[in-house]
Amino acid sequence: MDTANIQEIRDGARLGVISGVTTNPSLAASEGIGNAQDYKAAVQEISDLVDGPISVEVVSQDAPGMVAEGREIAEWIPNPWVKIPSTPAGFEAISILARDGIKINQTLCFSTNQALLGAQAGSTAVSPFVGRLDDIGHQGMQMVAEIVSIFRSYDIKTLVLAASIRHTLHCTMAAQAGADIATVPYKVLLQMAQHPLTDAGMARFQADWEKAGKS
Ligand code: E4P
Protein backbone atom coordinates (compact mmCIF):
# COMPACT_ATOMS: atom_id res chain seq x y z
CA MET A 1 0.00 0.00 0.00
CA ASP A 2 1.15 3.48 -0.87
CA THR A 3 0.00 5.58 2.09
CA ALA A 4 0.95 6.85 5.53
CA ASN A 5 -2.67 6.83 6.71
CA ILE A 6 -2.94 4.43 9.65
CA GLN A 7 -6.66 3.80 9.22
CA GLU A 8 -6.25 2.95 5.52
CA ILE A 9 -3.41 0.59 6.38
CA ARG A 10 -5.48 -1.04 9.14
CA ASP A 11 -8.43 -1.48 6.73
CA GLY A 12 -6.20 -2.68 3.89
CA ALA A 13 -4.32 -5.13 6.11
CA ARG A 14 -7.61 -6.77 7.14
CA LEU A 15 -8.12 -7.86 3.51
CA GLY A 16 -5.04 -10.04 3.81
CA VAL A 17 -3.58 -8.83 0.53
CA ILE A 18 -0.94 -6.35 1.74
CA SER A 19 2.70 -7.37 1.62
CA GLY A 20 4.29 -4.04 2.52
CA VAL A 21 3.81 -0.28 2.74
CA THR A 22 5.57 2.61 1.04
CA THR A 23 5.60 6.09 2.54
CA ASN A 24 7.24 9.33 1.48
CA PRO A 25 7.53 12.85 2.94
CA SER A 26 4.47 14.07 0.99
CA LEU A 27 2.32 11.15 2.19
CA ALA A 28 3.55 11.76 5.76
CA ALA A 29 2.86 15.49 5.47
CA SER A 30 -0.69 14.77 4.31
CA GLU A 31 -1.18 13.00 7.66
CA GLY A 32 0.14 16.06 9.54
CA ILE A 33 3.60 14.54 10.06
CA GLY A 34 6.47 17.00 9.56
CA ASN A 35 9.36 15.83 11.72
CA ALA A 36 11.49 12.71 12.18
CA GLN A 37 10.06 11.89 15.60
CA ASP A 38 6.44 11.78 14.40
CA TYR A 39 7.49 9.97 11.21
CA LYS A 40 9.23 7.35 13.34
CA ALA A 41 6.16 6.86 15.57
CA ALA A 42 3.88 6.50 12.53
CA VAL A 43 6.27 4.05 10.84
CA GLN A 44 6.46 1.95 14.00
CA GLU A 45 2.66 1.81 14.15
CA ILE A 46 2.52 0.82 10.46
CA SER A 47 5.14 -1.86 11.04
CA ASP A 48 3.01 -3.37 13.81
CA LEU A 49 0.05 -3.60 11.40
CA VAL A 50 1.75 -5.02 8.32
CA ASP A 51 3.94 -8.07 8.01
CA GLY A 52 6.34 -6.97 5.28
CA PRO A 53 8.81 -4.28 4.33
CA ILE A 54 7.96 -0.69 5.22
CA SER A 55 9.63 1.89 2.97
CA VAL A 56 10.71 5.07 4.73
CA GLU A 57 12.23 7.96 2.80
CA VAL A 58 15.23 10.10 3.72
CA VAL A 59 14.93 13.88 3.31
CA SER A 60 18.64 14.78 3.08
CA GLN A 61 19.94 15.90 -0.31
CA ASP A 62 23.60 14.95 0.19
CA ALA A 63 25.15 11.49 0.50
CA PRO A 64 26.49 11.80 4.09
CA GLY A 65 23.07 13.06 5.26
CA MET A 66 21.23 10.24 3.45
CA VAL A 67 23.60 7.64 4.92
CA ALA A 68 23.18 8.99 8.46
CA GLU A 69 19.38 9.10 8.09
CA GLY A 70 19.30 5.67 6.46
CA ARG A 71 21.26 4.11 9.30
CA GLU A 72 18.86 5.65 11.82
CA ILE A 73 15.73 4.55 9.93
CA ALA A 74 17.15 1.04 9.74
CA GLU A 75 16.94 0.89 13.56
CA TRP A 76 13.30 2.00 13.77
CA ILE A 77 11.53 -1.21 12.77
CA PRO A 78 12.30 -4.89 12.05
CA ASN A 79 11.80 -4.72 8.26
CA PRO A 80 12.76 -1.28 6.93
CA TRP A 81 13.50 -0.42 3.32
CA VAL A 82 15.22 2.96 3.21
CA LYS A 83 14.03 5.08 0.30
CA ILE A 84 16.88 6.86 -1.43
CA PRO A 85 16.38 9.09 -4.50
CA SER A 86 17.86 8.33 -7.93
CA THR A 87 20.54 11.05 -7.87
CA PRO A 88 24.35 10.90 -7.91
CA ALA A 89 24.33 11.55 -4.13
CA GLY A 90 21.64 8.88 -3.83
CA PHE A 91 23.71 6.26 -5.67
CA GLU A 92 26.66 7.04 -3.41
CA ALA A 93 24.44 6.61 -0.34
CA ILE A 94 22.86 3.41 -1.74
CA SER A 95 26.26 1.81 -2.26
CA ILE A 96 27.34 2.63 1.31
CA LEU A 97 24.07 1.56 2.95
CA ALA A 98 23.85 -1.62 0.85
CA ARG A 99 27.33 -2.59 2.04
CA ASP A 100 26.01 -2.18 5.60
CA GLY A 101 23.32 -4.73 4.71
CA ILE A 102 20.53 -2.14 4.79
CA LYS A 103 17.67 -2.75 2.32
CA ILE A 104 17.12 0.05 -0.18
CA ASN A 105 14.06 1.14 -2.14
CA GLN A 106 15.53 3.37 -4.85
CA THR A 107 12.87 6.00 -5.37
CA LEU A 108 12.06 8.78 -7.86
CA CYS A 109 13.25 6.60 -10.74
CA PHE A 110 12.23 8.05 -14.10
CA SER A 111 14.57 6.25 -16.49
CA THR A 112 15.91 2.81 -17.23
CA ASN A 113 19.46 4.11 -16.86
CA GLN A 114 18.72 5.33 -13.32
CA ALA A 115 17.41 1.83 -12.56
CA LEU A 116 20.60 0.26 -13.95
CA LEU A 117 22.80 2.52 -11.83
CA GLY A 118 20.75 1.77 -8.71
CA ALA A 119 21.00 -1.95 -9.31
CA GLN A 120 24.77 -1.64 -9.67
CA ALA A 121 24.93 0.39 -6.45
CA GLY A 122 23.00 -2.31 -4.56
CA SER A 123 19.32 -1.32 -4.46
CA THR A 124 17.03 -4.02 -3.10
CA ALA A 125 14.18 -2.62 -5.19
CA VAL A 126 13.84 0.17 -7.71
CA SER A 127 10.66 2.26 -7.95
CA PRO A 128 9.85 3.52 -11.44
CA PHE A 129 7.23 6.29 -11.07
CA VAL A 130 4.61 5.38 -13.65
CA GLY A 131 1.90 7.99 -13.05
CA ARG A 132 4.24 10.97 -12.92
CA LEU A 133 5.75 9.97 -16.27
CA ASP A 134 2.27 9.53 -17.77
CA ASP A 135 1.47 13.04 -16.49
CA ILE A 136 4.16 14.54 -18.72
CA GLY A 137 3.14 12.58 -21.80
CA HIS A 138 5.46 9.57 -21.50
CA GLN A 139 4.38 5.95 -21.15
CA GLY A 140 5.48 5.12 -17.62
CA MET A 141 4.61 1.46 -17.95
CA GLN A 142 6.98 1.07 -20.90
CA MET A 143 9.82 1.96 -18.55
CA VAL A 144 8.66 -0.73 -16.10
CA ALA A 145 8.63 -3.33 -18.89
CA GLU A 146 12.05 -2.21 -20.15
CA ILE A 147 13.63 -2.42 -16.68
CA VAL A 148 12.09 -5.85 -16.05
CA SER A 149 13.32 -7.18 -19.38
CA ILE A 150 16.90 -5.90 -18.85
CA PHE A 151 17.06 -7.11 -15.25
CA ARG A 152 15.88 -10.58 -16.36
CA SER A 153 18.38 -10.68 -19.25
CA TYR A 154 21.29 -9.98 -16.93
CA ASP A 155 19.92 -11.88 -13.93
CA ILE A 156 19.91 -8.66 -11.87
CA LYS A 157 18.36 -9.40 -8.47
CA THR A 158 17.02 -5.89 -7.77
CA LEU A 159 13.21 -6.04 -7.56
CA VAL A 160 11.07 -3.83 -9.79
CA LEU A 161 8.48 -1.95 -7.74
CA ALA A 162 5.90 -0.11 -9.86
CA ALA A 163 5.15 3.17 -8.05
CA SER A 164 3.05 6.27 -8.63
CA ILE A 165 0.11 4.02 -9.48
CA ARG A 166 -2.98 6.05 -10.34
CA HIS A 167 -5.66 3.58 -11.40
CA THR A 168 -6.57 -0.08 -11.64
CA LEU A 169 -5.28 -0.51 -15.20
CA HIS A 170 -1.82 0.44 -13.93
CA CYS A 171 -2.02 -2.53 -11.50
CA THR A 172 -2.90 -5.03 -14.23
CA MET A 173 -0.29 -3.59 -16.59
CA ALA A 174 2.42 -3.63 -13.91
CA ALA A 175 1.75 -7.34 -13.33
CA GLN A 176 1.68 -7.96 -17.07
CA ALA A 177 5.00 -6.12 -17.49
CA GLY A 178 6.54 -8.45 -14.90
CA ALA A 179 6.92 -5.97 -12.01
CA ASP A 180 7.70 -7.81 -8.78
CA ILE A 181 5.66 -5.39 -6.65
CA ALA A 182 3.19 -2.57 -7.16
CA THR A 183 2.57 0.00 -4.46
CA VAL A 184 -1.07 0.97 -4.61
CA PRO A 185 -3.09 3.79 -3.00
CA TYR A 186 -5.98 2.55 -0.83
CA LYS A 187 -8.61 3.98 -3.18
CA VAL A 188 -7.16 2.02 -6.11
CA LEU A 189 -6.89 -1.12 -3.96
CA LEU A 190 -10.63 -0.95 -3.23
CA GLN A 191 -11.38 -0.30 -6.91
CA MET A 192 -9.41 -3.46 -7.77
CA ALA A 193 -11.87 -5.46 -5.67
CA GLN A 194 -14.93 -4.00 -7.39
CA HIS A 195 -16.93 -5.46 -10.25
CA PRO A 196 -20.57 -4.59 -11.01
CA LEU A 197 -21.29 -8.17 -12.11
CA THR A 198 -20.08 -9.46 -8.72
CA ASP A 199 -22.48 -7.05 -6.99
CA ALA A 200 -25.35 -7.99 -9.36
CA GLY A 201 -24.58 -11.69 -8.89
CA MET A 202 -24.68 -11.38 -5.10
CA ALA A 203 -27.95 -9.46 -5.21
CA ARG A 204 -29.51 -12.15 -7.42
CA PHE A 205 -28.29 -15.03 -5.22
CA GLN A 206 -29.72 -13.25 -2.19
CA ALA A 207 -33.08 -12.54 -3.88
CA ASP A 208 -33.42 -16.13 -5.20
CA TRP A 209 -32.57 -17.54 -1.77
CA GLU A 210 -35.16 -15.36 -0.03
CA LYS A 211 -37.80 -16.21 -2.64
CA ALA A 212 -37.17 -19.95 -2.24
CA GLY A 213 -37.42 -19.60 1.55
CA LYS A 214 -40.87 -17.99 1.26
CA SER A 215 -42.33 -20.56 -1.19
C1 E4P B 1 6.03 5.28 -3.60
O1 E4P B 1 6.99 4.74 -3.14
C2 E4P B 1 6.02 6.65 -4.17
O2 E4P B 1 6.54 7.57 -3.27
C3 E4P B 1 4.66 6.99 -4.65
O3 E4P B 1 4.11 5.90 -5.38
C4 E4P B 1 4.57 8.29 -5.42
O4 E4P B 1 3.30 8.40 -5.98
P1 E4P B 1 2.69 9.78 -6.52
O5 E4P B 1 3.29 10.08 -7.85
O6 E4P B 1 1.22 9.49 -6.60
O7 E4P B 1 3.03 10.83 -5.51
PDB file of C-alpha atoms and ligand atoms in Angstrom:
ATOM      1  CA  MET A   1       0.000   0.000   0.000  1.00  0.00           C
ATOM      2  CA  ASP A   2       1.149   3.475  -0.868  1.00  0.00           C
ATOM      3  CA  THR A   3       0.004   5.577   2.090  1.00  0.00           C
ATOM      4  CA  ALA A   4       0.951   6.852   5.533  1.00  0.00           C
ATOM      5  CA  ASN A   5      -2.674   6.827   6.707  1.00  0.00           C
ATOM      6  CA  ILE A   6      -2.941   4.426   9.648  1.00  0.00           C
ATOM      7  CA  GLN A   7      -6.662   3.797   9.220  1.00  0.00           C
ATOM      8  CA  GLU A   8      -6.249   2.955   5.524  1.00  0.00           C
ATOM      9  CA  ILE A   9      -3.406   0.588   6.382  1.00  0.00           C
ATOM     10  CA  ARG A  10      -5.484  -1.041   9.142  1.00  0.00           C
ATOM     11  CA  ASP A  11      -8.426  -1.483   6.730  1.00  0.00           C
ATOM     12  CA  GLY A  12      -6.200  -2.682   3.889  1.00  0.00           C
ATOM     13  CA  ALA A  13      -4.318  -5.125   6.111  1.00  0.00           C
ATOM     14  CA  ARG A  14      -7.608  -6.766   7.139  1.00  0.00           C
ATOM     15  CA  LEU A  15      -8.122  -7.860   3.514  1.00  0.00           C
ATOM     16  CA  GLY A  16      -5.038 -10.043   3.812  1.00  0.00           C
ATOM     17  CA  VAL A  17      -3.576  -8.826   0.528  1.00  0.00           C
ATOM     18  CA  ILE A  18      -0.940  -6.350   1.735  1.00  0.00           C
ATOM     19  CA  SER A  19       2.703  -7.369   1.620  1.00  0.00           C
ATOM     20  CA  GLY A  20       4.290  -4.043   2.520  1.00  0.00           C
ATOM     21  CA  VAL A  21       3.809  -0.282   2.744  1.00  0.00           C
ATOM     22  CA  THR A  22       5.568   2.610   1.040  1.00  0.00           C
ATOM     23  CA  THR A  23       5.600   6.086   2.535  1.00  0.00           C
ATOM     24  CA  ASN A  24       7.242   9.327   1.480  1.00  0.00           C
ATOM     25  CA  PRO A  25       7.531  12.846   2.937  1.00  0.00           C
ATOM     26  CA  SER A  26       4.465  14.066   0.987  1.00  0.00           C
ATOM     27  CA  LEU A  27       2.317  11.149   2.191  1.00  0.00           C
ATOM     28  CA  ALA A  28       3.552  11.755   5.762  1.00  0.00           C
ATOM     29  CA  ALA A  29       2.856  15.494   5.465  1.00  0.00           C
ATOM     30  CA  SER A  30      -0.693  14.768   4.309  1.00  0.00           C
ATOM     31  CA  GLU A  31      -1.183  12.998   7.662  1.00  0.00           C
ATOM     32  CA  GLY A  32       0.135  16.063   9.538  1.00  0.00           C
ATOM     33  CA  ILE A  33       3.601  14.544  10.061  1.00  0.00           C
ATOM     34  CA  GLY A  34       6.469  16.997   9.561  1.00  0.00           C
ATOM     35  CA  ASN A  35       9.362  15.827  11.719  1.00  0.00           C
ATOM     36  CA  ALA A  36      11.489  12.715  12.175  1.00  0.00           C
ATOM     37  CA  GLN A  37      10.059  11.895  15.603  1.00  0.00           C
ATOM     38  CA  ASP A  38       6.442  11.777  14.401  1.00  0.00           C
ATOM     39  CA  TYR A  39       7.486   9.968  11.207  1.00  0.00           C
ATOM     40  CA  LYS A  40       9.234   7.345  13.339  1.00  0.00           C
ATOM     41  CA  ALA A  41       6.158   6.862  15.569  1.00  0.00           C
ATOM     42  CA  ALA A  42       3.880   6.501  12.534  1.00  0.00           C
ATOM     43  CA  VAL A  43       6.267   4.054  10.836  1.00  0.00           C
ATOM     44  CA  GLN A  44       6.457   1.947  14.003  1.00  0.00           C
ATOM     45  CA  GLU A  45       2.656   1.808  14.149  1.00  0.00           C
ATOM     46  CA  ILE A  46       2.519   0.817  10.460  1.00  0.00           C
ATOM     47  CA  SER A  47       5.144  -1.859  11.039  1.00  0.00           C
ATOM     48  CA  ASP A  48       3.006  -3.371  13.810  1.00  0.00           C
ATOM     49  CA  LEU A  49       0.047  -3.603  11.403  1.00  0.00           C
ATOM     50  CA  VAL A  50       1.754  -5.023   8.325  1.00  0.00           C
ATOM     51  CA  ASP A  51       3.944  -8.066   8.013  1.00  0.00           C
ATOM     52  CA  GLY A  52       6.343  -6.965   5.275  1.00  0.00           C
ATOM     53  CA  PRO A  53       8.812  -4.284   4.328  1.00  0.00           C
ATOM     54  CA  ILE A  54       7.958  -0.692   5.218  1.00  0.00           C
ATOM     55  CA  SER A  55       9.631   1.887   2.968  1.00  0.00           C
ATOM     56  CA  VAL A  56      10.706   5.068   4.725  1.00  0.00           C
ATOM     57  CA  GLU A  57      12.230   7.961   2.804  1.00  0.00           C
ATOM     58  CA  VAL A  58      15.227  10.100   3.719  1.00  0.00           C
ATOM     59  CA  VAL A  59      14.929  13.878   3.308  1.00  0.00           C
ATOM     60  CA  SER A  60      18.635  14.781   3.081  1.00  0.00           C
ATOM     61  CA  GLN A  61      19.939  15.900  -0.314  1.00  0.00           C
ATOM     62  CA  ASP A  62      23.598  14.946   0.185  1.00  0.00           C
ATOM     63  CA  ALA A  63      25.151  11.493   0.502  1.00  0.00           C
ATOM     64  CA  PRO A  64      26.490  11.801   4.092  1.00  0.00           C
ATOM     65  CA  GLY A  65      23.067  13.055   5.259  1.00  0.00           C
ATOM     66  CA  MET A  66      21.234  10.240   3.451  1.00  0.00           C
ATOM     67  CA  VAL A  67      23.600   7.642   4.916  1.00  0.00           C
ATOM     68  CA  ALA A  68      23.179   8.991   8.459  1.00  0.00           C
ATOM     69  CA  GLU A  69      19.376   9.100   8.092  1.00  0.00           C
ATOM     70  CA  GLY A  70      19.305   5.666   6.459  1.00  0.00           C
ATOM     71  CA  ARG A  71      21.264   4.114   9.298  1.00  0.00           C
ATOM     72  CA  GLU A  72      18.860   5.647  11.818  1.00  0.00           C
ATOM     73  CA  ILE A  73      15.729   4.554   9.934  1.00  0.00           C
ATOM     74  CA  ALA A  74      17.154   1.041   9.742  1.00  0.00           C
ATOM     75  CA  GLU A  75      16.942   0.888  13.556  1.00  0.00           C
ATOM     76  CA  TRP A  76      13.298   2.004  13.775  1.00  0.00           C
ATOM     77  CA  ILE A  77      11.528  -1.213  12.771  1.00  0.00           C
ATOM     78  CA  PRO A  78      12.300  -4.887  12.054  1.00  0.00           C
ATOM     79  CA  ASN A  79      11.799  -4.723   8.261  1.00  0.00           C
ATOM     80  CA  PRO A  80      12.764  -1.284   6.925  1.00  0.00           C
ATOM     81  CA  TRP A  81      13.496  -0.422   3.324  1.00  0.00           C
ATOM     82  CA  VAL A  82      15.216   2.957   3.206  1.00  0.00           C
ATOM     83  CA  LYS A  83      14.030   5.077   0.301  1.00  0.00           C
ATOM     84  CA  ILE A  84      16.878   6.860  -1.430  1.00  0.00           C
ATOM     85  CA  PRO A  85      16.385   9.086  -4.499  1.00  0.00           C
ATOM     86  CA  SER A  86      17.864   8.330  -7.927  1.00  0.00           C
ATOM     87  CA  THR A  87      20.537  11.051  -7.868  1.00  0.00           C
ATOM     88  CA  PRO A  88      24.354  10.904  -7.906  1.00  0.00           C
ATOM     89  CA  ALA A  89      24.328  11.549  -4.134  1.00  0.00           C
ATOM     90  CA  GLY A  90      21.640   8.876  -3.830  1.00  0.00           C
ATOM     91  CA  PHE A  91      23.709   6.255  -5.670  1.00  0.00           C
ATOM     92  CA  GLU A  92      26.658   7.039  -3.408  1.00  0.00           C
ATOM     93  CA  ALA A  93      24.438   6.607  -0.344  1.00  0.00           C
ATOM     94  CA  ILE A  94      22.864   3.414  -1.738  1.00  0.00           C
ATOM     95  CA  SER A  95      26.255   1.807  -2.265  1.00  0.00           C
ATOM     96  CA  ILE A  96      27.339   2.629   1.310  1.00  0.00           C
ATOM     97  CA  LEU A  97      24.067   1.563   2.946  1.00  0.00           C
ATOM     98  CA  ALA A  98      23.850  -1.616   0.854  1.00  0.00           C
ATOM     99  CA  ARG A  99      27.333  -2.592   2.035  1.00  0.00           C
ATOM    100  CA  ASP A 100      26.014  -2.175   5.602  1.00  0.00           C
ATOM    101  CA  GLY A 101      23.320  -4.734   4.709  1.00  0.00           C
ATOM    102  CA  ILE A 102      20.528  -2.139   4.786  1.00  0.00           C
ATOM    103  CA  LYS A 103      17.673  -2.750   2.319  1.00  0.00           C
ATOM    104  CA  ILE A 104      17.121   0.053  -0.183  1.00  0.00           C
ATOM    105  CA  ASN A 105      14.064   1.136  -2.140  1.00  0.00           C
ATOM    106  CA  GLN A 106      15.527   3.367  -4.849  1.00  0.00           C
ATOM    107  CA  THR A 107      12.874   6.000  -5.372  1.00  0.00           C
ATOM    108  CA  LEU A 108      12.059   8.777  -7.857  1.00  0.00           C
ATOM    109  CA  CYS A 109      13.246   6.596 -10.736  1.00  0.00           C
ATOM    110  CA  PHE A 110      12.230   8.053 -14.096  1.00  0.00           C
ATOM    111  CA  SER A 111      14.573   6.251 -16.488  1.00  0.00           C
ATOM    112  CA  THR A 112      15.908   2.808 -17.233  1.00  0.00           C
ATOM    113  CA  ASN A 113      19.461   4.111 -16.859  1.00  0.00           C
ATOM    114  CA  GLN A 114      18.721   5.327 -13.323  1.00  0.00           C
ATOM    115  CA  ALA A 115      17.412   1.830 -12.557  1.00  0.00           C
ATOM    116  CA  LEU A 116      20.601   0.262 -13.952  1.00  0.00           C
ATOM    117  CA  LEU A 117      22.803   2.523 -11.826  1.00  0.00           C
ATOM    118  CA  GLY A 118      20.755   1.772  -8.706  1.00  0.00           C
ATOM    119  CA  ALA A 119      20.998  -1.953  -9.306  1.00  0.00           C
ATOM    120  CA  GLN A 120      24.773  -1.638  -9.672  1.00  0.00           C
ATOM    121  CA  ALA A 121      24.934   0.390  -6.450  1.00  0.00           C
ATOM    122  CA  GLY A 122      23.002  -2.314  -4.563  1.00  0.00           C
ATOM    123  CA  SER A 123      19.317  -1.316  -4.463  1.00  0.00           C
ATOM    124  CA  THR A 124      17.032  -4.021  -3.104  1.00  0.00           C
ATOM    125  CA  ALA A 125      14.181  -2.618  -5.189  1.00  0.00           C
ATOM    126  CA  VAL A 126      13.837   0.173  -7.712  1.00  0.00           C
ATOM    127  CA  SER A 127      10.661   2.256  -7.947  1.00  0.00           C
ATOM    128  CA  PRO A 128       9.851   3.525 -11.444  1.00  0.00           C
ATOM    129  CA  PHE A 129       7.233   6.287 -11.066  1.00  0.00           C
ATOM    130  CA  VAL A 130       4.608   5.376 -13.653  1.00  0.00           C
ATOM    131  CA  GLY A 131       1.902   7.994 -13.049  1.00  0.00           C
ATOM    132  CA  ARG A 132       4.239  10.972 -12.918  1.00  0.00           C
ATOM    133  CA  LEU A 133       5.752   9.970 -16.270  1.00  0.00           C
ATOM    134  CA  ASP A 134       2.274   9.526 -17.766  1.00  0.00           C
ATOM    135  CA  ASP A 135       1.468  13.036 -16.488  1.00  0.00           C
ATOM    136  CA  ILE A 136       4.161  14.536 -18.723  1.00  0.00           C
ATOM    137  CA  GLY A 137       3.143  12.576 -21.798  1.00  0.00           C
ATOM    138  CA  HIS A 138       5.456   9.571 -21.505  1.00  0.00           C
ATOM    139  CA  GLN A 139       4.381   5.952 -21.151  1.00  0.00           C
ATOM    140  CA  GLY A 140       5.479   5.123 -17.616  1.00  0.00           C
ATOM    141  CA  MET A 141       4.609   1.456 -17.951  1.00  0.00           C
ATOM    142  CA  GLN A 142       6.977   1.072 -20.900  1.00  0.00           C
ATOM    143  CA  MET A 143       9.819   1.956 -18.551  1.00  0.00           C
ATOM    144  CA  VAL A 144       8.659  -0.732 -16.100  1.00  0.00           C
ATOM    145  CA  ALA A 145       8.625  -3.331 -18.894  1.00  0.00           C
ATOM    146  CA  GLU A 146      12.047  -2.208 -20.146  1.00  0.00           C
ATOM    147  CA  ILE A 147      13.630  -2.421 -16.677  1.00  0.00           C
ATOM    148  CA  VAL A 148      12.087  -5.854 -16.051  1.00  0.00           C
ATOM    149  CA  SER A 149      13.322  -7.176 -19.379  1.00  0.00           C
ATOM    150  CA  ILE A 150      16.895  -5.899 -18.852  1.00  0.00           C
ATOM    151  CA  PHE A 151      17.060  -7.112 -15.250  1.00  0.00           C
ATOM    152  CA  ARG A 152      15.875 -10.581 -16.363  1.00  0.00           C
ATOM    153  CA  SER A 153      18.384 -10.683 -19.252  1.00  0.00           C
ATOM    154  CA  TYR A 154      21.292  -9.975 -16.930  1.00  0.00           C
ATOM    155  CA  ASP A 155      19.924 -11.877 -13.933  1.00  0.00           C
ATOM    156  CA  ILE A 156      19.913  -8.664 -11.869  1.00  0.00           C
ATOM    157  CA  LYS A 157      18.363  -9.401  -8.474  1.00  0.00           C
ATOM    158  CA  THR A 158      17.019  -5.886  -7.774  1.00  0.00           C
ATOM    159  CA  LEU A 159      13.211  -6.042  -7.563  1.00  0.00           C
ATOM    160  CA  VAL A 160      11.074  -3.832  -9.791  1.00  0.00           C
ATOM    161  CA  LEU A 161       8.478  -1.952  -7.744  1.00  0.00           C
ATOM    162  CA  ALA A 162       5.896  -0.110  -9.859  1.00  0.00           C
ATOM    163  CA  ALA A 163       5.147   3.174  -8.048  1.00  0.00           C
ATOM    164  CA  SER A 164       3.049   6.268  -8.632  1.00  0.00           C
ATOM    165  CA  ILE A 165       0.113   4.015  -9.483  1.00  0.00           C
ATOM    166  CA  ARG A 166      -2.979   6.054 -10.337  1.00  0.00           C
ATOM    167  CA  HIS A 167      -5.662   3.583 -11.401  1.00  0.00           C
ATOM    168  CA  THR A 168      -6.568  -0.080 -11.643  1.00  0.00           C
ATOM    169  CA  LEU A 169      -5.282  -0.505 -15.197  1.00  0.00           C
ATOM    170  CA  HIS A 170      -1.822   0.444 -13.930  1.00  0.00           C
ATOM    171  CA  CYS A 171      -2.019  -2.526 -11.501  1.00  0.00           C
ATOM    172  CA  THR A 172      -2.896  -5.025 -14.233  1.00  0.00           C
ATOM    173  CA  MET A 173      -0.291  -3.591 -16.592  1.00  0.00           C
ATOM    174  CA  ALA A 174       2.420  -3.633 -13.910  1.00  0.00           C
ATOM    175  CA  ALA A 175       1.752  -7.337 -13.328  1.00  0.00           C
ATOM    176  CA  GLN A 176       1.681  -7.958 -17.072  1.00  0.00           C
ATOM    177  CA  ALA A 177       4.999  -6.124 -17.494  1.00  0.00           C
ATOM    178  CA  GLY A 178       6.538  -8.454 -14.896  1.00  0.00           C
ATOM    179  CA  ALA A 179       6.918  -5.968 -12.013  1.00  0.00           C
ATOM    180  CA  ASP A 180       7.704  -7.809  -8.777  1.00  0.00           C
ATOM    181  CA  ILE A 181       5.665  -5.392  -6.655  1.00  0.00           C
ATOM    182  CA  ALA A 182       3.186  -2.572  -7.157  1.00  0.00           C
ATOM    183  CA  THR A 183       2.571  -0.004  -4.460  1.00  0.00           C
ATOM    184  CA  VAL A 184      -1.073   0.970  -4.610  1.00  0.00           C
ATOM    185  CA  PRO A 185      -3.091   3.790  -3.000  1.00  0.00           C
ATOM    186  CA  TYR A 186      -5.976   2.553  -0.834  1.00  0.00           C
ATOM    187  CA  LYS A 187      -8.615   3.980  -3.177  1.00  0.00           C
ATOM    188  CA  VAL A 188      -7.162   2.016  -6.108  1.00  0.00           C
ATOM    189  CA  LEU A 189      -6.887  -1.115  -3.956  1.00  0.00           C
ATOM    190  CA  LEU A 190     -10.627  -0.946  -3.229  1.00  0.00           C
ATOM    191  CA  GLN A 191     -11.379  -0.297  -6.911  1.00  0.00           C
ATOM    192  CA  MET A 192      -9.406  -3.465  -7.765  1.00  0.00           C
ATOM    193  CA  ALA A 193     -11.868  -5.458  -5.669  1.00  0.00           C
ATOM    194  CA  GLN A 194     -14.930  -4.002  -7.385  1.00  0.00           C
ATOM    195  CA  HIS A 195     -16.934  -5.461 -10.246  1.00  0.00           C
ATOM    196  CA  PRO A 196     -20.572  -4.586 -11.007  1.00  0.00           C
ATOM    197  CA  LEU A 197     -21.293  -8.174 -12.107  1.00  0.00           C
ATOM    198  CA  THR A 198     -20.076  -9.456  -8.718  1.00  0.00           C
ATOM    199  CA  ASP A 199     -22.481  -7.047  -6.994  1.00  0.00           C
ATOM    200  CA  ALA A 200     -25.345  -7.985  -9.356  1.00  0.00           C
ATOM    201  CA  GLY A 201     -24.581 -11.691  -8.889  1.00  0.00           C
ATOM    202  CA  MET A 202     -24.680 -11.382  -5.101  1.00  0.00           C
ATOM    203  CA  ALA A 203     -27.954  -9.464  -5.215  1.00  0.00           C
ATOM    204  CA  ARG A 204     -29.511 -12.148  -7.424  1.00  0.00           C
ATOM    205  CA  PHE A 205     -28.293 -15.034  -5.223  1.00  0.00           C
ATOM    206  CA  GLN A 206     -29.724 -13.248  -2.190  1.00  0.00           C
ATOM    207  CA  ALA A 207     -33.081 -12.540  -3.880  1.00  0.00           C
ATOM    208  CA  ASP A 208     -33.421 -16.131  -5.195  1.00  0.00           C
ATOM    209  CA  TRP A 209     -32.567 -17.536  -1.769  1.00  0.00           C
ATOM    210  CA  GLU A 210     -35.159 -15.360  -0.026  1.00  0.00           C
ATOM    211  CA  LYS A 211     -37.802 -16.207  -2.645  1.00  0.00           C
ATOM    212  CA  ALA A 212     -37.166 -19.950  -2.239  1.00  0.00           C
ATOM    213  CA  GLY A 213     -37.422 -19.600   1.547  1.00  0.00           C
ATOM    214  CA  LYS A 214     -40.870 -17.994   1.255  1.00  0.00           C
ATOM    215  CA  SER A 215     -42.332 -20.558  -1.188  1.00  0.00           C
TER     216      SER A 215
HETATM  217  C1  E4P B   1       6.027   5.283  -3.600  1.00  0.00           C
HETATM  218  O1  E4P B   1       6.987   4.738  -3.140  1.00  0.00           O
HETATM  219  C2  E4P B   1       6.024   6.652  -4.173  1.00  0.00           C
HETATM  220  O2  E4P B   1       6.535   7.569  -3.269  1.00  0.00           O
HETATM  221  C3  E4P B   1       4.658   6.987  -4.653  1.00  0.00           C
HETATM  222  O3  E4P B   1       4.112   5.897  -5.375  1.00  0.00           O
HETATM  223  C4  E4P B   1       4.566   8.287  -5.416  1.00  0.00           C
HETATM  224  O4  E4P B   1       3.301   8.403  -5.980  1.00  0.00           O
HETATM  225  P1  E4P B   1       2.689   9.776  -6.523  1.00  0.00           P
HETATM  226  O5  E4P B   1       3.286  10.075  -7.851  1.00  0.00           O
HETATM  227  O6  E4P B   1       1.220   9.494  -6.605  1.00  0.00           O
HETATM  228  O7  E4P B   1       3.026  10.833  -5.505  1.00  0.00           O
END
